[in-house]
């Protein structure tokens, strides 16, 4: 439950629109709800400004549905990452208003409108087309957290003129997320062009010596461009979340 929802609840009690017992029932799940197989952190929205995010990988469809139900009862917006299509189908059968993005394996269910909380625009750039699923996870996460997000894809360093064609958009962004596999060079190039935070995301895209993204990770960690920060391999969610915190009003 986010701060705005708590304020609305208390205001409705003050004005007599709902009773104290009903309000107590709504607040009973704070700070967390123990489902036996999961403890839903209903207090996270108050602490962090965004509700808990469900990591779909490794959970059964029944477990995911139980967590979604508990969060919906609190009026939370739902973001599920790394969700397999067959599990997403089960969720959408029960919650048809949810949207599943198969390319990034992300499901979004909005129980309340998402407010614009950003100072500016977050720009997500991918080096290659194969990096798009991770870039989309980052973009969807940032939008879920109340940011205006633009995306520009397939701008890798093997054709640097493609990146330079978007100089104005790159310069206008408040925060940039740069997603790249192979040797992971693109964040260094972007970091040398702007005076804004750059979050680099290495992907596991590449041939054998890429070592499943380790080569890109090490390249980004050794970036010569000051101010480039790096998240884990394929962690578009982490990049979108960090960019949102940086961009928050």
Tab-separated table of C-alpha atoms in Angstrom:
chain	number	residue	atom	x	y	z
A	1	UNK	CA	0.000	0.000	0.000
A	2	UNK	CA	1.503	3.294	-1.106
A	3	UNK	CA	1.438	6.572	0.832
A	4	UNK	CA	-1.285	8.105	-1.336
A	5	UNK	CA	-3.572	5.110	-0.716
A	6	UNK	CA	-3.056	5.364	3.061
A	7	UNK	CA	-3.781	9.089	2.984
A	8	UNK	CA	-6.961	8.494	0.966
A	9	UNK	CA	-8.048	5.825	3.436
A	10	UNK	CA	-7.505	8.083	6.454
A	11	UNK	CA	-9.229	10.987	4.723
A	12	UNK	CA	-12.269	8.790	4.010
A	13	UNK	CA	-12.412	7.822	7.683
A	14	UNK	CA	-12.165	11.473	8.724
A	15	UNK	CA	-15.042	12.435	6.417
A	16	UNK	CA	-17.163	9.482	7.520
A	17	UNK	CA	-17.194	7.802	4.124
A	18	UNK	CA	-15.959	4.524	5.584
A	19	UNK	CA	-16.033	3.139	9.112
A	20	UNK	CA	-13.121	2.504	11.430
A	21	UNK	CA	-13.658	-1.271	11.259
A	22	UNK	CA	-13.396	-1.225	7.466
A	23	UNK	CA	-10.250	0.898	7.637
A	24	UNK	CA	-8.747	-1.460	10.212
A	25	UNK	CA	-9.426	-4.385	7.907
A	26	UNK	CA	-7.585	-2.603	5.095
A	27	UNK	CA	-4.615	-1.852	7.342
A	28	UNK	CA	-4.501	-5.292	8.925
A	29	UNK	CA	-2.098	-6.590	6.267
A	30	UNK	CA	0.540	-3.984	7.141
A	31	UNK	CA	3.465	-4.349	7.400
A	32	UNK	CA	3.393	-7.815	5.806
A	33	UNK	CA	1.120	-10.760	5.073
A	34	UNK	CA	2.368	-14.315	5.641
A	35	UNK	CA	0.998	-16.729	3.035
A	36	UNK	CA	3.110	-19.609	4.277
A	37	UNK	CA	5.183	-19.798	1.079
A	38	UNK	CA	5.660	-16.017	0.791
A	39	UNK	CA	5.550	-12.924	3.006
A	40	UNK	CA	4.035	-10.057	1.026
A	41	UNK	CA	5.665	-6.757	1.997
A	42	UNK	CA	2.596	-4.498	1.978
A	43	UNK	CA	4.645	-1.804	3.724
A	44	UNK	CA	7.108	-1.409	0.849
A	45	UNK	CA	5.071	1.228	-0.937
A	46	UNK	CA	5.273	3.450	2.149
A	47	UNK	CA	9.022	2.921	2.510
A	48	UNK	CA	10.130	2.931	-1.147
A	49	UNK	CA	7.321	4.671	-3.009
A	50	UNK	CA	6.446	1.597	-5.103
A	51	UNK	CA	4.803	-1.702	-4.248
A	52	UNK	CA	6.700	-4.976	-4.036
A	53	UNK	CA	7.606	-6.558	-7.374
A	54	UNK	CA	7.006	-10.279	-7.937
A	55	UNK	CA	9.885	-12.315	-9.354
A	56	UNK	CA	8.061	-14.956	-11.382
A	57	UNK	CA	10.946	-17.342	-12.039
A	58	UNK	CA	10.963	-20.317	-9.671
A	59	UNK	CA	7.410	-19.745	-8.435
A	60	UNK	CA	4.423	-21.852	-9.421
A	61	UNK	CA	1.408	-20.258	-11.076
A	62	UNK	CA	-0.613	-20.918	-7.904
A	63	UNK	CA	1.978	-19.137	-5.751
A	64	UNK	CA	2.062	-16.146	-8.090
A	65	UNK	CA	-1.744	-15.959	-8.115
A	66	UNK	CA	-1.813	-16.027	-4.310
A	67	UNK	CA	0.641	-13.141	-4.092
A	68	UNK	CA	-1.211	-11.160	-6.772
A	69	UNK	CA	-4.502	-11.645	-4.939
A	70	UNK	CA	-3.024	-10.437	-1.652
A	71	UNK	CA	-1.581	-7.340	-3.305
A	72	UNK	CA	-4.796	-6.599	-5.199
A	73	UNK	CA	-6.737	-6.686	-1.929
A	74	UNK	CA	-4.508	-3.827	-0.767
A	75	UNK	CA	-5.082	-1.928	-4.016
A	76	UNK	CA	-1.456	-2.280	-5.130
A	77	UNK	CA	-0.305	-2.132	-8.718
A	78	UNK	CA	1.314	-5.390	-9.811
A	79	UNK	CA	4.566	-5.963	-11.688
A	80	UNK	CA	5.714	-9.536	-12.293
A	81	UNK	CA	9.128	-10.093	-13.895
A	82	UNK	CA	10.624	-13.212	-15.495
A	83	UNK	CA	7.171	-14.699	-15.970
A	84	UNK	CA	6.887	-17.676	-18.334
A	85	UNK	CA	4.064	-17.498	-20.918
A	86	UNK	CA	2.162	-20.492	-19.499
A	87	UNK	CA	2.135	-18.902	-16.021
A	88	UNK	CA	1.130	-15.545	-17.474
A	89	UNK	CA	-1.833	-17.222	-19.158
A	90	UNK	CA	-3.026	-18.488	-15.774
A	91	UNK	CA	-2.761	-14.999	-14.260
A	92	UNK	CA	-4.585	-13.323	-17.158
A	93	UNK	CA	-7.376	-15.909	-16.979
A	94	UNK	CA	-8.143	-14.691	-13.459
A	95	UNK	CA	-7.162	-11.042	-14.045
A	96	UNK	CA	-8.028	-10.269	-17.691
A	97	UNK	CA	-7.213	-6.579	-17.195
A	98	UNK	CA	-3.522	-7.500	-16.809
A	99	UNK	CA	-1.110	-7.036	-19.723
A	100	UNK	CA	1.625	-9.537	-20.513
A	101	UNK	CA	4.681	-8.468	-22.510
A	102	UNK	CA	5.998	-11.754	-23.858
A	103	UNK	CA	9.242	-10.394	-25.284
A	104	UNK	CA	10.420	-9.169	-21.874
A	105	UNK	CA	8.402	-11.727	-19.847
A	106	UNK	CA	6.840	-8.936	-17.775
A	107	UNK	CA	3.219	-8.742	-16.599
A	108	UNK	CA	1.617	-5.486	-15.443
A	109	UNK	CA	-1.687	-5.063	-13.628
A	110	UNK	CA	-2.727	-1.506	-12.731
A	111	UNK	CA	-5.253	-1.311	-9.914
A	112	UNK	CA	-4.845	2.459	-9.737
A	113	UNK	CA	-3.542	5.024	-12.265
A	114	UNK	CA	0.229	5.422	-12.331
A	115	UNK	CA	1.232	8.981	-11.447
A	116	UNK	CA	4.022	10.846	-13.188
A	117	UNK	CA	6.693	11.162	-10.490
A	118	UNK	CA	9.740	11.909	-12.620
A	119	UNK	CA	11.765	15.098	-12.962
A	120	UNK	CA	12.453	14.303	-16.582
A	121	UNK	CA	12.500	11.542	-19.148
A	122	UNK	CA	14.322	8.231	-18.889
A	123	UNK	CA	15.864	7.061	-22.164
A	124	UNK	CA	16.521	3.349	-22.696
A	125	UNK	CA	19.042	2.476	-25.427
A	126	UNK	CA	19.916	-0.998	-26.659
A	127	UNK	CA	23.085	-1.833	-28.546
A	128	UNK	CA	21.496	-4.610	-30.590
A	129	UNK	CA	18.113	-6.060	-31.425
A	130	UNK	CA	18.976	-9.139	-29.347
A	131	UNK	CA	19.298	-6.891	-26.279
A	132	UNK	CA	15.730	-5.586	-26.599
A	133	UNK	CA	14.058	-8.027	-24.139
A	134	UNK	CA	16.312	-6.769	-21.320
A	135	UNK	CA	15.851	-3.158	-22.439
A	136	UNK	CA	12.066	-3.624	-22.466
A	137	UNK	CA	12.173	-5.007	-18.909
A	138	UNK	CA	13.981	-1.810	-17.878
A	139	UNK	CA	11.525	0.437	-19.729
A	140	UNK	CA	8.434	-1.303	-18.350
A	141	UNK	CA	9.815	-1.142	-14.809
A	142	UNK	CA	10.540	2.575	-15.082
A	143	UNK	CA	7.055	3.269	-16.481
A	144	UNK	CA	5.481	1.169	-13.718
A	145	UNK	CA	7.230	3.408	-11.175
A	146	UNK	CA	5.795	6.584	-12.673
A	147	UNK	CA	8.309	7.802	-15.242
A	148	UNK	CA	8.099	9.046	-18.800
A	149	UNK	CA	10.207	6.625	-20.810
A	150	UNK	CA	11.532	6.693	-24.380
A	151	UNK	CA	13.303	3.827	-26.103
A	152	UNK	CA	15.797	3.759	-28.964
A	153	UNK	CA	17.049	0.363	-30.107
A	154	UNK	CA	19.844	-1.141	-32.198
A	155	UNK	CA	22.400	1.665	-31.855
A	156	UNK	CA	25.533	-0.415	-31.238
A	157	UNK	CA	29.094	0.816	-31.728
A	158	UNK	CA	29.555	-1.191	-34.930
A	159	UNK	CA	27.507	1.553	-36.596
A	160	UNK	CA	28.178	4.627	-34.477
A	161	UNK	CA	26.385	6.949	-36.913
A	162	UNK	CA	23.097	5.374	-35.737
A	163	UNK	CA	23.759	6.576	-32.182
A	164	UNK	CA	24.843	10.048	-33.287
A	165	UNK	CA	21.597	10.465	-35.221
A	166	UNK	CA	19.842	10.610	-31.831
A	167	UNK	CA	22.137	13.196	-30.186
A	168	UNK	CA	19.330	15.593	-29.269
A	169	UNK	CA	17.188	12.901	-27.640
A	170	UNK	CA	20.204	11.562	-25.741
A	171	UNK	CA	21.139	15.031	-24.482
A	172	UNK	CA	17.565	15.766	-23.360
A	173	UNK	CA	17.186	12.669	-21.165
A	174	UNK	CA	17.384	13.019	-17.373
A	175	UNK	CA	18.693	9.456	-16.907
A	176	UNK	CA	19.939	6.967	-19.504
A	177	UNK	CA	19.848	3.173	-19.386
A	178	UNK	CA	22.218	1.584	-21.892
A	179	UNK	CA	21.841	-2.138	-22.572
A	180	UNK	CA	24.549	-4.076	-24.418
A	181	UNK	CA	25.992	-7.535	-24.816
A	182	UNK	CA	29.115	-8.701	-26.721
A	183	UNK	CA	31.992	-6.481	-25.508
A	184	UNK	CA	29.624	-4.012	-23.769
A	185	UNK	CA	31.213	-0.863	-25.216
A	186	UNK	CA	28.130	1.282	-25.802
A	187	UNK	CA	27.663	2.666	-22.240
A	188	UNK	CA	31.201	4.134	-22.337
A	189	UNK	CA	30.399	5.921	-25.593
A	190	UNK	CA	27.096	7.287	-24.252
A	191	UNK	CA	28.730	8.192	-20.923
A	192	UNK	CA	31.242	10.337	-22.811
A	193	UNK	CA	28.443	12.273	-24.537
A	194	UNK	CA	26.240	13.373	-21.620
A	195	UNK	CA	26.308	15.048	-18.212
A	196	UNK	CA	23.528	12.804	-16.854
A	197	UNK	CA	23.573	9.497	-14.960
A	198	UNK	CA	24.153	6.468	-17.185
A	199	UNK	CA	23.119	3.025	-15.967
A	200	UNK	CA	24.793	0.232	-17.900
A	201	UNK	CA	23.158	-3.183	-18.281
A	202	UNK	CA	25.300	-6.053	-19.564
A	203	UNK	CA	23.391	-8.811	-21.341
A	204	UNK	CA	24.238	-12.460	-21.860
A	205	UNK	CA	24.145	-11.974	-25.648
A	206	UNK	CA	27.382	-12.993	-27.396
A	207	UNK	CA	29.575	-15.854	-28.547
A	208	UNK	CA	31.585	-18.205	-26.345
A	209	UNK	CA	34.262	-15.802	-25.096
A	210	UNK	CA	31.498	-13.466	-23.995
A	211	UNK	CA	31.011	-15.953	-21.137
A	212	UNK	CA	27.282	-15.356	-20.819
A	213	UNK	CA	27.646	-11.616	-20.288
A	214	UNK	CA	30.730	-11.589	-18.063
A	215	UNK	CA	32.844	-9.946	-20.783
A	216	UNK	CA	30.263	-7.158	-21.163
A	217	UNK	CA	29.992	-6.798	-17.371
A	218	UNK	CA	33.767	-6.441	-16.943
A	219	UNK	CA	33.954	-4.017	-19.860
A	220	UNK	CA	31.291	-1.804	-18.294
A	221	UNK	CA	32.868	-1.974	-14.832
A	222	UNK	CA	36.142	-0.799	-16.422
A	223	UNK	CA	34.486	2.014	-18.367
A	224	UNK	CA	36.710	5.045	-18.924
A	225	UNK	CA	33.624	7.308	-18.897
A	226	UNK	CA	33.097	8.765	-15.416
A	227	UNK	CA	29.660	8.390	-13.883
A	228	UNK	CA	28.666	5.100	-15.526
A	229	UNK	CA	27.168	2.684	-12.993
A	230	UNK	CA	26.539	-0.987	-13.706
A	231	UNK	CA	23.844	-3.486	-12.696
A	232	UNK	CA	23.961	-7.266	-12.941
A	233	UNK	CA	23.841	-9.282	-16.158
A	234	UNK	CA	20.401	-9.142	-17.848
A	235	UNK	CA	19.023	-7.112	-14.918
A	236	UNK	CA	16.759	-4.716	-16.778
A	237	UNK	CA	14.485	-4.556	-13.749
A	238	UNK	CA	17.307	-3.330	-11.500
A	239	UNK	CA	18.281	-0.668	-14.016
A	240	UNK	CA	14.697	0.581	-14.402
A	241	UNK	CA	14.253	0.728	-10.630
A	242	UNK	CA	17.536	2.581	-10.052
A	243	UNK	CA	16.788	5.050	-12.847
A	244	UNK	CA	13.404	5.734	-11.282
A	245	UNK	CA	14.930	6.525	-7.884
A	246	UNK	CA	17.393	8.901	-9.545
A	247	UNK	CA	14.642	10.581	-11.553
A	248	UNK	CA	12.097	10.883	-8.740
A	249	UNK	CA	10.754	14.315	-7.888
